[in-house]
């Protein structure tokens, strides 16, 4: 699949994007948690083996804790859920948050934070035991740098921040004349690049989902009842979840992406996974429909001449 990079042919529709959603950033830091490099031990190993220190690293894990690990697992789950439900806006950690799922996403993050805080408070509550265990097990690696509980609590941080997409038609910089015009053009160019990048990501996700639907056509049951190329109900549900958000994710108002959204809603989403398993004809129909939509993905980001 190839998506056009030609930004000049794309209707940016920034006002529509600002109406459809906003941006969100998730920040989770465990600070003193995890492993850290031991410079002294690293130097010693490098000298012993005649190695360059840049090629050698000795780490020490000062804060092994089941509660810390549990909190980190919650953080991983939150990040993965954000990645699954939202779309990246640009090349950083900023995600595009559709208005229709704003409450759901924020509630999920707050609940995750509460769960994480519970584990971390238990972790901090065992601080003296963690320190003593480190002293008992560290051998000669203790250099007196085991952090205090107060410092560790200060280093633990989690937040989500929501903000608006810049209004490229009303950029205020405090500048005047050509400088202000140049700055406004740079902001507009930057936002256009981000929007195009996001639609490419949307197209890639559509491709993955539709490819899974195409594979449904390979499901068979032989004369002995043995099943081949089985599939899970989640393939259809993923299509429903994505199709339900494509209108908001289509921030460039791309006509091809809109056509695919409408077709997914009418040709794939109403289908029951159980029916697909029972009906070879229905499997072939749905797979052919998804295959045809896949063939049109390359038109996203282009306009007819």
PDB file of C-alpha atoms in Angstrom:
ATOM      1  CA  UNK A   1       0.000   0.000   0.000  1.00  0.00           C
ATOM      2  CA  UNK A   2       1.324   3.436  -0.926  1.00  0.00           C
ATOM      3  CA  UNK A   3      -0.207   6.617   0.445  1.00  0.00           C
ATOM      4  CA  UNK A   4       0.495   9.877  -1.331  1.00  0.00           C
ATOM      5  CA  UNK A   5       2.863  12.373   0.303  1.00  0.00           C
ATOM      6  CA  UNK A   6       1.542  15.236  -1.813  1.00  0.00           C
ATOM      7  CA  UNK A   7       0.267  17.657   0.806  1.00  0.00           C
ATOM      8  CA  UNK A   8      -0.640  20.349  -1.749  1.00  0.00           C
ATOM      9  CA  UNK A   9      -3.444  18.166  -3.142  1.00  0.00           C
ATOM     10  CA  UNK A  10      -5.006  17.427   0.227  1.00  0.00           C
ATOM     11  CA  UNK A  11      -7.867  19.389   1.725  1.00  0.00           C
ATOM     12  CA  UNK A  12      -6.562  19.989   5.218  1.00  0.00           C
ATOM     13  CA  UNK A  13      -9.887  20.634   6.952  1.00  0.00           C
ATOM     14  CA  UNK A  14      -8.216  21.795  10.186  1.00  0.00           C
ATOM     15  CA  UNK A  15     -11.400  23.410  11.509  1.00  0.00           C
ATOM     16  CA  UNK A  16     -13.189  20.133  11.013  1.00  0.00           C
ATOM     17  CA  UNK A  17     -10.401  18.338  12.839  1.00  0.00           C
ATOM     18  CA  UNK A  18     -10.706  20.770  15.748  1.00  0.00           C
ATOM     19  CA  UNK A  19     -14.447  20.094  15.845  1.00  0.00           C
ATOM     20  CA  UNK A  20     -14.039  16.311  15.718  1.00  0.00           C
ATOM     21  CA  UNK A  21     -11.459  15.872  18.448  1.00  0.00           C
ATOM     22  CA  UNK A  22      -8.468  17.118  20.374  1.00  0.00           C
ATOM     23  CA  UNK A  23      -4.977  15.991  21.304  1.00  0.00           C
ATOM     24  CA  UNK A  24      -3.860  14.034  24.342  1.00  0.00           C
ATOM     25  CA  UNK A  25      -0.481  13.125  25.824  1.00  0.00           C
ATOM     26  CA  UNK A  26       0.136  10.428  28.428  1.00  0.00           C
ATOM     27  CA  UNK A  27       3.116  10.738  30.778  1.00  0.00           C
ATOM     28  CA  UNK A  28       4.151   8.040  33.256  1.00  0.00           C
ATOM     29  CA  UNK A  29       7.501   8.131  35.054  1.00  0.00           C
ATOM     30  CA  UNK A  30       8.678   5.771  37.769  1.00  0.00           C
ATOM     31  CA  UNK A  31      11.803   7.803  38.480  1.00  0.00           C
ATOM     32  CA  UNK A  32      14.099   5.815  40.736  1.00  0.00           C
ATOM     33  CA  UNK A  33      12.558   2.529  39.670  1.00  0.00           C
ATOM     34  CA  UNK A  34      14.282  -0.019  37.503  1.00  0.00           C
ATOM     35  CA  UNK A  35      17.907  -0.706  36.739  1.00  0.00           C
ATOM     36  CA  UNK A  36      20.794   1.701  36.622  1.00  0.00           C
ATOM     37  CA  UNK A  37      24.337   1.600  35.305  1.00  0.00           C
ATOM     38  CA  UNK A  38      27.130   0.978  37.810  1.00  0.00           C
ATOM     39  CA  UNK A  39      30.101   3.022  36.555  1.00  0.00           C
ATOM     40  CA  UNK A  40      32.633   1.484  38.925  1.00  0.00           C
ATOM     41  CA  UNK A  41      31.682  -2.116  38.121  1.00  0.00           C
ATOM     42  CA  UNK A  42      31.544  -1.285  34.416  1.00  0.00           C
ATOM     43  CA  UNK A  43      35.085   0.126  34.510  1.00  0.00           C
ATOM     44  CA  UNK A  44      36.326  -2.920  36.379  1.00  0.00           C
ATOM     45  CA  UNK A  45      34.820  -5.377  33.892  1.00  0.00           C
ATOM     46  CA  UNK A  46      36.123  -3.352  30.947  1.00  0.00           C
ATOM     47  CA  UNK A  47      39.628  -3.348  32.404  1.00  0.00           C
ATOM     48  CA  UNK A  48      39.508  -7.070  33.195  1.00  0.00           C
ATOM     49  CA  UNK A  49      38.564  -8.000  29.635  1.00  0.00           C
ATOM     50  CA  UNK A  50      40.419  -5.207  27.860  1.00  0.00           C
ATOM     51  CA  UNK A  51      37.167  -3.825  26.467  1.00  0.00           C
ATOM     52  CA  UNK A  52      36.035  -0.332  25.572  1.00  0.00           C
ATOM     53  CA  UNK A  53      33.736   0.994  28.319  1.00  0.00           C
ATOM     54  CA  UNK A  54      31.258   2.131  25.667  1.00  0.00           C
ATOM     55  CA  UNK A  55      30.758  -1.528  24.739  1.00  0.00           C
ATOM     56  CA  UNK A  56      30.299  -2.784  28.298  1.00  0.00           C
ATOM     57  CA  UNK A  57      27.621  -2.079  30.886  1.00  0.00           C
ATOM     58  CA  UNK A  58      27.046  -3.515  34.348  1.00  0.00           C
ATOM     59  CA  UNK A  59      23.599  -2.796  35.747  1.00  0.00           C
ATOM     60  CA  UNK A  60      22.312  -3.058  39.273  1.00  0.00           C
ATOM     61  CA  UNK A  61      18.662  -3.501  40.148  1.00  0.00           C
ATOM     62  CA  UNK A  62      18.194  -1.716  43.434  1.00  0.00           C
ATOM     63  CA  UNK A  63      14.428  -1.754  43.671  1.00  0.00           C
ATOM     64  CA  UNK A  64      13.086  -5.211  42.900  1.00  0.00           C
ATOM     65  CA  UNK A  65       9.492  -5.244  44.096  1.00  0.00           C
ATOM     66  CA  UNK A  66       6.357  -7.181  43.062  1.00  0.00           C
ATOM     67  CA  UNK A  67       4.280  -4.031  43.604  1.00  0.00           C
ATOM     68  CA  UNK A  68       6.554  -1.933  41.401  1.00  0.00           C
ATOM     69  CA  UNK A  69       6.378  -4.564  38.680  1.00  0.00           C
ATOM     70  CA  UNK A  70       2.583  -4.639  38.967  1.00  0.00           C
ATOM     71  CA  UNK A  71       2.424  -0.842  38.609  1.00  0.00           C
ATOM     72  CA  UNK A  72       4.651  -0.996  35.541  1.00  0.00           C
ATOM     73  CA  UNK A  73       2.353  -3.616  34.024  1.00  0.00           C
ATOM     74  CA  UNK A  74      -0.600  -1.274  34.535  1.00  0.00           C
ATOM     75  CA  UNK A  75       1.349   1.503  32.806  1.00  0.00           C
ATOM     76  CA  UNK A  76       2.122  -0.814  29.892  1.00  0.00           C
ATOM     77  CA  UNK A  77      -1.540  -1.757  29.618  1.00  0.00           C
ATOM     78  CA  UNK A  78      -2.585   1.907  29.525  1.00  0.00           C
ATOM     79  CA  UNK A  79      -0.041   2.737  26.829  1.00  0.00           C
ATOM     80  CA  UNK A  80      -1.084  -0.244  24.721  1.00  0.00           C
ATOM     81  CA  UNK A  81      -4.747   0.644  25.059  1.00  0.00           C
ATOM     82  CA  UNK A  82      -4.017   4.215  23.960  1.00  0.00           C
ATOM     83  CA  UNK A  83      -2.077   2.885  20.988  1.00  0.00           C
ATOM     84  CA  UNK A  84      -4.915   0.526  20.071  1.00  0.00           C
ATOM     85  CA  UNK A  85      -7.776   3.018  20.397  1.00  0.00           C
ATOM     86  CA  UNK A  86      -6.170   6.302  19.311  1.00  0.00           C
ATOM     87  CA  UNK A  87      -4.075   7.527  16.413  1.00  0.00           C
ATOM     88  CA  UNK A  88      -0.662   9.227  16.574  1.00  0.00           C
ATOM     89  CA  UNK A  89      -0.661  12.904  15.658  1.00  0.00           C
ATOM     90  CA  UNK A  90       2.793  13.606  14.277  1.00  0.00           C
ATOM     91  CA  UNK A  91       5.917  11.673  15.165  1.00  0.00           C
ATOM     92  CA  UNK A  92       6.004  12.291  18.938  1.00  0.00           C
ATOM     93  CA  UNK A  93       3.873  10.847  21.705  1.00  0.00           C
ATOM     94  CA  UNK A  94       0.844  13.033  20.999  1.00  0.00           C
ATOM     95  CA  UNK A  95      -2.355  11.139  20.128  1.00  0.00           C
ATOM     96  CA  UNK A  96      -5.554  12.287  18.455  1.00  0.00           C
ATOM     97  CA  UNK A  97      -8.566  11.867  20.762  1.00  0.00           C
ATOM     98  CA  UNK A  98     -11.997  11.741  19.042  1.00  0.00           C
ATOM     99  CA  UNK A  99     -14.768  13.528  20.898  1.00  0.00           C
ATOM    100  CA  UNK A 100     -16.995  10.436  20.856  1.00  0.00           C
ATOM    101  CA  UNK A 101     -14.641   8.439  23.108  1.00  0.00           C
ATOM    102  CA  UNK A 102     -13.171  11.308  25.141  1.00  0.00           C
ATOM    103  CA  UNK A 103     -15.011  10.363  28.345  1.00  0.00           C
ATOM    104  CA  UNK A 104     -14.221   6.669  27.940  1.00  0.00           C
ATOM    105  CA  UNK A 105     -10.499   7.307  27.417  1.00  0.00           C
ATOM    106  CA  UNK A 106     -10.169   9.785  30.288  1.00  0.00           C
ATOM    107  CA  UNK A 107     -12.096   7.511  32.648  1.00  0.00           C
ATOM    108  CA  UNK A 108      -9.925   4.552  31.677  1.00  0.00           C
ATOM    109  CA  UNK A 109      -6.753   6.533  32.332  1.00  0.00           C
ATOM    110  CA  UNK A 110      -7.979   7.775  35.718  1.00  0.00           C
ATOM    111  CA  UNK A 111      -8.950   4.258  36.763  1.00  0.00           C
ATOM    112  CA  UNK A 112      -5.556   3.004  35.631  1.00  0.00           C
ATOM    113  CA  UNK A 113      -3.814   5.751  37.590  1.00  0.00           C
ATOM    114  CA  UNK A 114      -5.742   4.782  40.732  1.00  0.00           C
ATOM    115  CA  UNK A 115      -4.699   1.161  40.304  1.00  0.00           C
ATOM    116  CA  UNK A 116      -1.104   2.205  39.695  1.00  0.00           C
ATOM    117  CA  UNK A 117      -1.097   4.484  42.756  1.00  0.00           C
ATOM    118  CA  UNK A 118      -2.320   1.628  44.931  1.00  0.00           C
ATOM    119  CA  UNK A 119       0.586  -0.584  43.869  1.00  0.00           C
ATOM    120  CA  UNK A 120       3.104   2.248  44.195  1.00  0.00           C
ATOM    121  CA  UNK A 121       1.932   3.163  47.714  1.00  0.00           C
ATOM    122  CA  UNK A 122       2.475  -0.463  48.724  1.00  0.00           C
ATOM    123  CA  UNK A 123       5.875  -0.314  47.053  1.00  0.00           C
ATOM    124  CA  UNK A 124       6.885   2.832  48.966  1.00  0.00           C
ATOM    125  CA  UNK A 125       5.466   1.352  52.175  1.00  0.00           C
ATOM    126  CA  UNK A 126       8.132  -1.378  51.983  1.00  0.00           C
ATOM    127  CA  UNK A 127      10.998   1.050  51.475  1.00  0.00           C
ATOM    128  CA  UNK A 128      13.024   0.147  54.537  1.00  0.00           C
ATOM    129  CA  UNK A 129      12.731  -3.558  53.653  1.00  0.00           C
ATOM    130  CA  UNK A 130      13.776  -2.871  50.060  1.00  0.00           C
ATOM    131  CA  UNK A 131      16.814  -0.956  51.227  1.00  0.00           C
ATOM    132  CA  UNK A 132      17.843  -3.657  53.684  1.00  0.00           C
ATOM    133  CA  UNK A 133      17.446  -6.341  51.046  1.00  0.00           C
ATOM    134  CA  UNK A 134      19.642  -4.324  48.699  1.00  0.00           C
ATOM    135  CA  UNK A 135      22.345  -4.031  51.374  1.00  0.00           C
ATOM    136  CA  UNK A 136      22.117  -7.773  52.082  1.00  0.00           C
ATOM    137  CA  UNK A 137      22.359  -8.792  48.429  1.00  0.00           C
ATOM    138  CA  UNK A 138      24.443  -6.110  46.715  1.00  0.00           C
ATOM    139  CA  UNK A 139      27.868  -7.294  47.875  1.00  0.00           C
ATOM    140  CA  UNK A 140      30.449  -4.659  47.027  1.00  0.00           C
ATOM    141  CA  UNK A 141      28.183  -2.728  44.639  1.00  0.00           C
ATOM    142  CA  UNK A 142      26.653  -0.507  47.308  1.00  0.00           C
ATOM    143  CA  UNK A 143      27.995   3.010  46.845  1.00  0.00           C
ATOM    144  CA  UNK A 144      25.617   4.784  49.209  1.00  0.00           C
ATOM    145  CA  UNK A 145      23.331   5.974  46.417  1.00  0.00           C
ATOM    146  CA  UNK A 146      20.198   4.063  47.403  1.00  0.00           C
ATOM    147  CA  UNK A 147      17.491   6.777  47.102  1.00  0.00           C
ATOM    148  CA  UNK A 148      15.399   7.987  49.988  1.00  0.00           C
ATOM    149  CA  UNK A 149      11.694   7.204  50.053  1.00  0.00           C
ATOM    150  CA  UNK A 150      10.922  10.922  49.757  1.00  0.00           C
ATOM    151  CA  UNK A 151      13.022  11.254  46.610  1.00  0.00           C
ATOM    152  CA  UNK A 152      11.475   8.130  45.093  1.00  0.00           C
ATOM    153  CA  UNK A 153       7.948   9.447  45.723  1.00  0.00           C
ATOM    154  CA  UNK A 154       8.854  12.753  44.093  1.00  0.00           C
ATOM    155  CA  UNK A 155      10.184  10.978  41.026  1.00  0.00           C
ATOM    156  CA  UNK A 156       6.981   8.960  40.506  1.00  0.00           C
ATOM    157  CA  UNK A 157       4.712  10.912  38.185  1.00  0.00           C
ATOM    158  CA  UNK A 158       1.710  10.188  35.991  1.00  0.00           C
ATOM    159  CA  UNK A 159      -0.638  12.490  34.113  1.00  0.00           C
ATOM    160  CA  UNK A 160      -2.673  12.949  30.983  1.00  0.00           C
ATOM    161  CA  UNK A 161      -2.951  16.316  29.245  1.00  0.00           C
ATOM    162  CA  UNK A 162      -5.576  17.305  26.691  1.00  0.00           C
ATOM    163  CA  UNK A 163      -5.153  20.293  24.385  1.00  0.00           C
ATOM    164  CA  UNK A 164      -6.577  21.669  21.163  1.00  0.00           C
ATOM    165  CA  UNK A 165      -5.208  21.322  17.658  1.00  0.00           C
ATOM    166  CA  UNK A 166      -3.734  24.720  16.711  1.00  0.00           C
ATOM    167  CA  UNK A 167      -6.075  26.947  14.705  1.00  0.00           C
ATOM    168  CA  UNK A 168      -3.858  27.550  11.681  1.00  0.00           C
ATOM    169  CA  UNK A 169      -6.139  30.308  10.376  1.00  0.00           C
ATOM    170  CA  UNK A 170      -5.720  32.364  13.548  1.00  0.00           C
ATOM    171  CA  UNK A 171      -2.090  32.069  14.589  1.00  0.00           C
ATOM    172  CA  UNK A 172      -0.895  34.734  17.041  1.00  0.00           C
ATOM    173  CA  UNK A 173       2.844  35.029  17.579  1.00  0.00           C
ATOM    174  CA  UNK A 174       3.306  38.578  18.839  1.00  0.00           C
ATOM    175  CA  UNK A 175       5.212  39.281  15.620  1.00  0.00           C
ATOM    176  CA  UNK A 176       4.313  41.738  12.879  1.00  0.00           C
ATOM    177  CA  UNK A 177       4.755  42.010   9.132  1.00  0.00           C
ATOM    178  CA  UNK A 178       6.668  39.350   7.230  1.00  0.00           C
ATOM    179  CA  UNK A 179       7.888  37.668  10.410  1.00  0.00           C
ATOM    180  CA  UNK A 180       4.306  37.040  11.536  1.00  0.00           C
ATOM    181  CA  UNK A 181       3.347  35.786   8.073  1.00  0.00           C
ATOM    182  CA  UNK A 182       6.378  33.481   7.936  1.00  0.00           C
ATOM    183  CA  UNK A 183       5.593  32.087  11.394  1.00  0.00           C
ATOM    184  CA  UNK A 184       1.939  31.485  10.480  1.00  0.00           C
ATOM    185  CA  UNK A 185       2.966  29.640   7.313  1.00  0.00           C
ATOM    186  CA  UNK A 186       5.389  27.468   9.276  1.00  0.00           C
ATOM    187  CA  UNK A 187       2.676  26.543  11.789  1.00  0.00           C
ATOM    188  CA  UNK A 188       0.279  25.712   8.973  1.00  0.00           C
ATOM    189  CA  UNK A 189       2.890  23.580   7.181  1.00  0.00           C
ATOM    190  CA  UNK A 190       3.748  21.736  10.387  1.00  0.00           C
ATOM    191  CA  UNK A 191       0.123  20.984  11.213  1.00  0.00           C
ATOM    192  CA  UNK A 192      -0.537  19.876   7.654  1.00  0.00           C
ATOM    193  CA  UNK A 193       2.339  17.403   7.846  1.00  0.00           C
ATOM    194  CA  UNK A 194       0.992  16.031  11.135  1.00  0.00           C
ATOM    195  CA  UNK A 195      -2.505  15.616   9.726  1.00  0.00           C
ATOM    196  CA  UNK A 196      -1.210  13.812   6.639  1.00  0.00           C
ATOM    197  CA  UNK A 197       0.938  11.545   8.814  1.00  0.00           C
ATOM    198  CA  UNK A 198      -2.072  10.713  10.969  1.00  0.00           C
ATOM    199  CA  UNK A 199      -4.238   9.789   7.985  1.00  0.00           C
ATOM    200  CA  UNK A 200      -1.431   7.502   6.788  1.00  0.00           C
ATOM    201  CA  UNK A 201      -1.529   5.791  10.187  1.00  0.00           C
ATOM    202  CA  UNK A 202      -5.303   5.491   9.926  1.00  0.00           C
ATOM    203  CA  UNK A 203      -4.939   3.916   6.482  1.00  0.00           C
ATOM    204  CA  UNK A 204      -2.377   1.445   7.843  1.00  0.00           C
ATOM    205  CA  UNK A 205      -4.759   0.423  10.608  1.00  0.00           C
ATOM    206  CA  UNK A 206      -7.596   0.020   8.116  1.00  0.00           C
ATOM    207  CA  UNK A 207      -5.291  -2.174   6.044  1.00  0.00           C
ATOM    208  CA  UNK A 208      -4.517  -4.436   9.002  1.00  0.00           C
ATOM    209  CA  UNK A 209      -8.171  -4.781   9.963  1.00  0.00           C
ATOM    210  CA  UNK A 210      -9.363  -5.449   6.415  1.00  0.00           C
ATOM    211  CA  UNK A 211      -6.559  -7.959   5.839  1.00  0.00           C
ATOM    212  CA  UNK A 212      -7.881  -9.881   8.822  1.00  0.00           C
ATOM    213  CA  UNK A 213     -11.349  -9.875   7.283  1.00  0.00           C
ATOM    214  CA  UNK A 214     -10.010 -11.100   3.938  1.00  0.00           C
ATOM    215  CA  UNK A 215      -8.388 -14.038   5.744  1.00  0.00           C
ATOM    216  CA  UNK A 216     -11.835 -15.047   7.052  1.00  0.00           C
ATOM    217  CA  UNK A 217     -12.531 -16.317   3.527  1.00  0.00           C
ATOM    218  CA  UNK A 218      -9.911 -19.041   4.030  1.00  0.00           C
ATOM    219  CA  UNK A 219     -11.817 -20.618   6.938  1.00  0.00           C
ATOM    220  CA  UNK A 220     -12.911 -24.144   6.030  1.00  0.00           C
ATOM    221  CA  UNK A 221     -14.247 -27.299   7.659  1.00  0.00           C
ATOM    222  CA  UNK A 222     -13.330 -30.558   5.945  1.00  0.00           C
ATOM    223  CA  UNK A 223     -15.439 -33.715   5.747  1.00  0.00           C
ATOM    224  CA  UNK A 224     -14.034 -34.968   9.043  1.00  0.00           C
ATOM    225  CA  UNK A 225     -15.045 -31.760  10.824  1.00  0.00           C
ATOM    226  CA  UNK A 226     -11.491 -30.482  11.100  1.00  0.00           C
ATOM    227  CA  UNK A 227     -11.298 -26.672  10.957  1.00  0.00           C
ATOM    228  CA  UNK A 228      -8.673 -24.824   8.958  1.00  0.00           C
ATOM    229  CA  UNK A 229      -7.663 -21.149   9.191  1.00  0.00           C
ATOM    230  CA  UNK A 230      -9.891 -20.480  12.184  1.00  0.00           C
ATOM    231  CA  UNK A 231     -10.627 -16.901  13.213  1.00  0.00           C
ATOM    232  CA  UNK A 232     -11.799 -15.119  16.347  1.00  0.00           C
ATOM    233  CA  UNK A 233     -14.927 -13.021  16.754  1.00  0.00           C
ATOM    234  CA  UNK A 234     -12.611 -10.090  17.580  1.00  0.00           C
ATOM    235  CA  UNK A 235     -11.801  -9.632  13.884  1.00  0.00           C
ATOM    236  CA  UNK A 236     -15.329  -8.426  13.229  1.00  0.00           C
ATOM    237  CA  UNK A 237     -15.406  -6.412  16.445  1.00  0.00           C
ATOM    238  CA  UNK A 238     -12.153  -4.657  15.535  1.00  0.00           C
ATOM    239  CA  UNK A 239     -13.730  -3.680  12.218  1.00  0.00           C
ATOM    240  CA  UNK A 240     -16.765  -2.280  14.048  1.00  0.00           C
ATOM    241  CA  UNK A 241     -14.615  -0.341  16.513  1.00  0.00           C
ATOM    242  CA  UNK A 242     -12.523   1.197  13.748  1.00  0.00           C
ATOM    243  CA  UNK A 243     -15.379   1.967  11.380  1.00  0.00           C
ATOM    244  CA  UNK A 244     -17.219   3.726  14.204  1.00  0.00           C
ATOM    245  CA  UNK A 245     -14.316   6.155  14.593  1.00  0.00           C
ATOM    246  CA  UNK A 246     -13.234   6.660  10.985  1.00  0.00           C
ATOM    247  CA  UNK A 247     -15.393   9.757  10.529  1.00  0.00           C
ATOM    248  CA  UNK A 248     -13.517  11.469  13.361  1.00  0.00           C
ATOM    249  CA  UNK A 249     -10.146  10.082  12.299  1.00  0.00           C
ATOM    250  CA  UNK A 250     -10.628  11.357   8.745  1.00  0.00           C
ATOM    251  CA  UNK A 251      -9.349  14.826   9.636  1.00  0.00           C
ATOM    252  CA  UNK A 252      -8.385  15.613   6.020  1.00  0.00           C
ATOM    253  CA  UNK A 253     -11.906  14.806   4.806  1.00  0.00           C
ATOM    254  CA  UNK A 254     -10.447  12.280   2.400  1.00  0.00           C
ATOM    255  CA  UNK A 255     -13.218  10.984   0.075  1.00  0.00           C
ATOM    256  CA  UNK A 256     -11.697   7.515  -0.351  1.00  0.00           C
ATOM    257  CA  UNK A 257     -11.405   6.986   3.400  1.00  0.00           C
ATOM    258  CA  UNK A 258     -15.002   8.178   3.815  1.00  0.00           C
ATOM    259  CA  UNK A 259     -16.167   5.720   1.137  1.00  0.00           C
ATOM    260  CA  UNK A 260     -14.353   2.867   2.901  1.00  0.00           C
ATOM    261  CA  UNK A 261     -15.939   3.866   6.218  1.00  0.00           C
ATOM    262  CA  UNK A 262     -19.443   3.766   4.741  1.00  0.00           C
ATOM    263  CA  UNK A 263     -18.784   0.401   3.101  1.00  0.00           C
ATOM    264  CA  UNK A 264     -17.325  -1.123   6.260  1.00  0.00           C
ATOM    265  CA  UNK A 265     -20.407  -0.047   8.203  1.00  0.00           C
ATOM    266  CA  UNK A 266     -22.815  -1.530   5.653  1.00  0.00           C
ATOM    267  CA  UNK A 267     -20.933  -4.559   4.289  1.00  0.00           C
ATOM    268  CA  UNK A 268     -18.827  -5.870   7.192  1.00  0.00           C
ATOM    269  CA  UNK A 269     -19.929  -4.529  10.569  1.00  0.00           C
ATOM    270  CA  UNK A 270     -23.492  -5.978  10.548  1.00  0.00           C
ATOM    271  CA  UNK A 271     -22.185  -9.510   9.952  1.00  0.00           C
ATOM    272  CA  UNK A 272     -22.272 -11.995  12.837  1.00  0.00           C
ATOM    273  CA  UNK A 273     -19.099 -14.055  13.323  1.00  0.00           C
ATOM    274  CA  UNK A 274     -21.192 -17.153  13.982  1.00  0.00           C
ATOM    275  CA  UNK A 275     -22.953 -16.745  10.641  1.00  0.00           C
ATOM    276  CA  UNK A 276     -19.584 -16.445   8.915  1.00  0.00           C
ATOM    277  CA  UNK A 277     -18.517 -19.794  10.332  1.00  0.00           C
ATOM    278  CA  UNK A 278     -21.701 -21.451   9.131  1.00  0.00           C
ATOM    279  CA  UNK A 279     -21.960 -19.892   5.681  1.00  0.00           C
ATOM    280  CA  UNK A 280     -19.189 -20.289   3.131  1.00  0.00           C
ATOM    281  CA  UNK A 281     -21.025 -17.949   0.776  1.00  0.00           C
ATOM    282  CA  UNK A 282     -21.145 -15.209   3.409  1.00  0.00           C
ATOM    283  CA  UNK A 283     -17.444 -15.685   4.180  1.00  0.00           C
ATOM    284  CA  UNK A 284     -16.553 -15.322   0.519  1.00  0.00           C
ATOM    285  CA  UNK A 285     -18.764 -12.247   0.134  1.00  0.00           C
ATOM    286  CA  UNK A 286     -17.278 -10.463   3.149  1.00  0.00           C
ATOM    287  CA  UNK A 287     -13.731 -11.409   2.165  1.00  0.00           C
ATOM    288  CA  UNK A 288     -14.267 -10.141  -1.401  1.00  0.00           C
ATOM    289  CA  UNK A 289     -15.710  -6.882  -0.096  1.00  0.00           C
ATOM    290  CA  UNK A 290     -12.756  -6.344   2.246  1.00  0.00           C
ATOM    291  CA  UNK A 291     -10.330  -7.211  -0.570  1.00  0.00           C
ATOM    292  CA  UNK A 292     -11.936  -4.634  -2.851  1.00  0.00           C
ATOM    293  CA  UNK A 293     -11.619  -1.967  -0.145  1.00  0.00           C
ATOM    294  CA  UNK A 294      -7.978  -2.903   0.367  1.00  0.00           C
ATOM    295  CA  UNK A 295      -7.401  -2.242  -3.300  1.00  0.00           C
ATOM    296  CA  UNK A 296      -8.695   1.306  -2.897  1.00  0.00           C
ATOM    297  CA  UNK A 297      -6.452   2.248   0.022  1.00  0.00           C
ATOM    298  CA  UNK A 298      -3.747   3.517  -2.320  1.00  0.00           C
ATOM    299  CA  UNK A 299      -6.103   6.332  -3.359  1.00  0.00           C
ATOM    300  CA  UNK A 300      -6.107   7.823   0.133  1.00  0.00           C
ATOM    301  CA  UNK A 301      -4.221  11.111   0.083  1.00  0.00           C
ATOM    302  CA  UNK A 302      -4.921  11.747  -3.590  1.00  0.00           C
ATOM    303  CA  UNK A 303      -7.559  13.789  -5.354  1.00  0.00           C
ATOM    304  CA  UNK A 304      -8.967  13.234  -8.787  1.00  0.00           C
ATOM    305  CA  UNK A 305      -7.597  15.549 -11.442  1.00  0.00           C
TER     306      UNK A 305
END
